[in-house]
């Protein structure tokens, strides 16, 4: 049976287009992370890698500790225009961030948790583990909250952050 090359290429392109975001390679210009809600911004992997980097060592599910590298979630929020630091006060203390994965798994962080001036901790949007890019199962982006005893908010294949303010 002979398959027409144009048809095969078209079928492959169609499958690539509908593949979950975390399971296919992204072009350098394609947004890897979208921030919506109170602000609207997107970042490519290159833009995220140009932000100040942090490294943390953490363990999940009893595995040996691993070194993760990425950008502090607070830094990403500030870069996107979300008020942090001295501007995080009053009603803004009731702002939260929903982290969404490619498979729609979600976790929530209160914005003050992401402000290292308040908590002294850093939650990382990691893109590297043990010196290499995250594999397709974890990445290209992953939340690492190193001081949490249960890694339920260590979201894999992060594609979106939604910023909302609690309203009465």
Short mmCIF file of C-alpha atoms in Angstrom, two decimals:
data_model
loop_
_atom_site.label_atom_id
_atom_site.label_comp_id
_atom_site.label_asym_id
_atom_site.label_seq_id
_atom_site.Cartn_x
_atom_site.Cartn_y
_atom_site.Cartn_z
CA UNK A 1 0.00 0.00 0.00
CA UNK A 2 1.42 3.37 -0.99
CA UNK A 3 0.61 6.38 1.16
CA UNK A 4 0.67 9.77 -0.48
CA UNK A 5 3.38 11.85 1.27
CA UNK A 6 1.16 14.96 1.38
CA UNK A 7 -1.58 13.02 3.15
CA UNK A 8 0.85 11.54 5.64
CA UNK A 9 2.35 14.96 6.37
CA UNK A 10 -1.14 16.44 6.80
CA UNK A 11 -2.17 13.69 9.19
CA UNK A 12 0.99 14.12 11.26
CA UNK A 13 0.46 17.89 11.43
CA UNK A 14 -3.15 17.40 12.57
CA UNK A 15 -2.07 15.01 15.33
CA UNK A 16 0.66 17.41 16.45
CA UNK A 17 -1.80 20.29 16.60
CA UNK A 18 -4.20 18.46 18.92
CA UNK A 19 -1.54 16.82 21.12
CA UNK A 20 -1.65 17.99 24.73
CA UNK A 21 0.65 20.97 25.19
CA UNK A 22 3.06 19.13 27.46
CA UNK A 23 3.59 16.21 25.10
CA UNK A 24 5.00 17.96 22.03
CA UNK A 25 8.02 20.13 21.34
CA UNK A 26 7.39 23.87 21.31
CA UNK A 27 8.98 26.29 18.92
CA UNK A 28 11.13 28.98 20.52
CA UNK A 29 8.52 31.63 19.67
CA UNK A 30 5.51 29.66 20.97
CA UNK A 31 4.25 30.71 24.41
CA UNK A 32 5.11 28.11 27.04
CA UNK A 33 3.20 29.88 29.80
CA UNK A 34 0.09 32.05 29.73
CA UNK A 35 -0.92 34.30 32.61
CA UNK A 36 -4.51 35.50 32.65
CA UNK A 37 -7.13 36.86 35.02
CA UNK A 38 -6.07 40.12 36.65
CA UNK A 39 -3.21 40.44 34.15
CA UNK A 40 -2.64 39.11 30.65
CA UNK A 41 0.83 38.04 29.64
CA UNK A 42 2.55 35.10 28.02
CA UNK A 43 6.14 33.90 28.12
CA UNK A 44 8.17 31.73 25.79
CA UNK A 45 10.72 29.36 27.31
CA UNK A 46 13.47 31.72 26.17
CA UNK A 47 11.82 34.66 27.96
CA UNK A 48 11.44 32.62 31.15
CA UNK A 49 15.06 31.50 30.98
CA UNK A 50 16.17 35.14 30.69
CA UNK A 51 14.60 35.98 34.08
CA UNK A 52 16.65 35.68 37.30
CA UNK A 53 17.25 31.99 38.00
CA UNK A 54 16.98 30.09 41.27
CA UNK A 55 18.05 26.60 42.22
CA UNK A 56 16.44 24.45 44.91
CA UNK A 57 17.03 20.92 46.12
CA UNK A 58 13.92 18.98 47.02
CA UNK A 59 12.46 15.50 47.19
CA UNK A 60 9.02 14.21 46.27
CA UNK A 61 7.28 10.95 47.14
CA UNK A 62 10.33 9.60 49.01
CA UNK A 63 12.65 9.86 45.99
CA UNK A 64 16.23 10.99 46.54
CA UNK A 65 16.62 14.79 46.57
CA UNK A 66 17.00 16.39 43.13
CA UNK A 67 18.19 19.83 42.10
CA UNK A 68 15.63 21.91 40.21
CA UNK A 69 16.37 25.14 38.37
CA UNK A 70 13.93 27.77 37.17
CA UNK A 71 12.35 31.09 38.05
CA UNK A 72 10.70 32.03 41.31
CA UNK A 73 6.94 32.20 40.86
CA UNK A 74 6.97 35.59 42.60
CA UNK A 75 9.46 36.90 40.02
CA UNK A 76 7.18 35.76 37.21
CA UNK A 77 4.21 37.46 38.87
CA UNK A 78 6.14 40.73 39.27
CA UNK A 79 7.36 40.59 35.66
CA UNK A 80 3.75 40.10 34.53
CA UNK A 81 2.67 43.19 36.49
CA UNK A 82 1.15 41.58 39.58
CA UNK A 83 1.76 43.78 42.67
CA UNK A 84 4.20 42.19 45.13
CA UNK A 85 6.69 43.54 47.65
CA UNK A 86 5.51 46.75 49.35
CA UNK A 87 2.54 46.98 46.95
CA UNK A 88 1.11 43.73 48.33
CA UNK A 89 -1.14 44.99 51.11
CA UNK A 90 -4.78 45.64 51.90
CA UNK A 91 -7.28 44.03 49.52
CA UNK A 92 -4.43 42.67 47.38
CA UNK A 93 -3.60 40.26 50.21
CA UNK A 94 -6.68 38.30 49.05
CA UNK A 95 -5.22 37.60 45.60
CA UNK A 96 -4.58 34.02 44.54
CA UNK A 97 -2.94 32.16 41.65
CA UNK A 98 -4.39 29.02 40.07
CA UNK A 99 -1.73 26.86 38.42
CA UNK A 100 -3.10 24.77 35.53
CA UNK A 101 -1.39 21.81 33.86
CA UNK A 102 -1.81 20.52 30.31
CA UNK A 103 -4.12 17.77 31.63
CA UNK A 104 -6.19 20.42 33.53
CA UNK A 105 -4.84 19.42 36.98
CA UNK A 106 -4.95 22.57 39.09
CA UNK A 107 -3.49 23.84 42.33
CA UNK A 108 -3.91 27.12 44.17
CA UNK A 109 -1.41 29.45 45.85
CA UNK A 110 -2.27 32.61 47.76
CA UNK A 111 -0.27 35.50 46.32
CA UNK A 112 1.37 36.28 49.70
CA UNK A 113 2.86 32.73 49.59
CA UNK A 114 4.77 33.77 46.47
CA UNK A 115 6.19 36.91 48.07
CA UNK A 116 9.52 35.86 49.56
CA UNK A 117 9.63 39.12 51.55
CA UNK A 118 6.63 37.80 53.51
CA UNK A 119 7.31 34.06 53.71
CA UNK A 120 11.06 33.71 53.22
CA UNK A 121 10.39 30.81 50.84
CA UNK A 122 10.67 30.41 47.10
CA UNK A 123 8.24 28.45 44.98
CA UNK A 124 9.87 27.67 41.65
CA UNK A 125 8.56 27.30 38.14
CA UNK A 126 11.26 24.84 37.15
CA UNK A 127 12.41 24.00 33.64
CA UNK A 128 15.47 21.92 34.55
CA UNK A 129 16.16 18.99 36.87
CA UNK A 130 19.61 17.59 37.67
CA UNK A 131 21.18 19.87 35.05
CA UNK A 132 18.92 18.82 32.14
CA UNK A 133 15.65 20.09 30.69
CA UNK A 134 12.60 18.48 32.28
CA UNK A 135 11.41 15.40 30.43
CA UNK A 136 8.05 15.30 28.63
CA UNK A 137 6.34 13.70 31.64
CA UNK A 138 7.25 16.62 33.90
CA UNK A 139 7.79 19.60 31.66
CA UNK A 140 8.60 21.74 29.97
CA UNK A 141 7.54 23.64 33.12
CA UNK A 142 6.83 22.37 36.60
CA UNK A 143 6.02 23.89 39.99
CA UNK A 144 8.37 22.90 42.80
CA UNK A 145 7.45 23.91 46.36
CA UNK A 146 10.49 22.53 48.20
CA UNK A 147 9.27 22.92 51.78
CA UNK A 148 5.91 21.19 51.35
CA UNK A 149 5.73 17.79 53.02
CA UNK A 150 3.27 16.45 50.46
CA UNK A 151 3.94 17.52 46.86
CA UNK A 152 0.28 17.85 45.87
CA UNK A 153 0.93 21.34 44.48
CA UNK A 154 4.03 20.28 42.50
CA UNK A 155 2.15 20.69 39.24
CA UNK A 156 3.71 19.03 36.16
CA UNK A 157 3.37 20.36 32.61
CA UNK A 158 2.30 23.84 33.71
CA UNK A 159 0.69 25.84 30.90
CA UNK A 160 -1.28 28.58 32.65
CA UNK A 161 -1.33 30.77 35.73
CA UNK A 162 -4.61 32.54 36.50
CA UNK A 163 -4.47 35.50 38.89
CA UNK A 164 -7.70 36.36 40.71
CA UNK A 165 -8.61 38.61 43.59
CA UNK A 166 -11.14 37.39 46.13
CA UNK A 167 -14.15 39.66 46.05
CA UNK A 168 -17.03 39.94 48.49
#
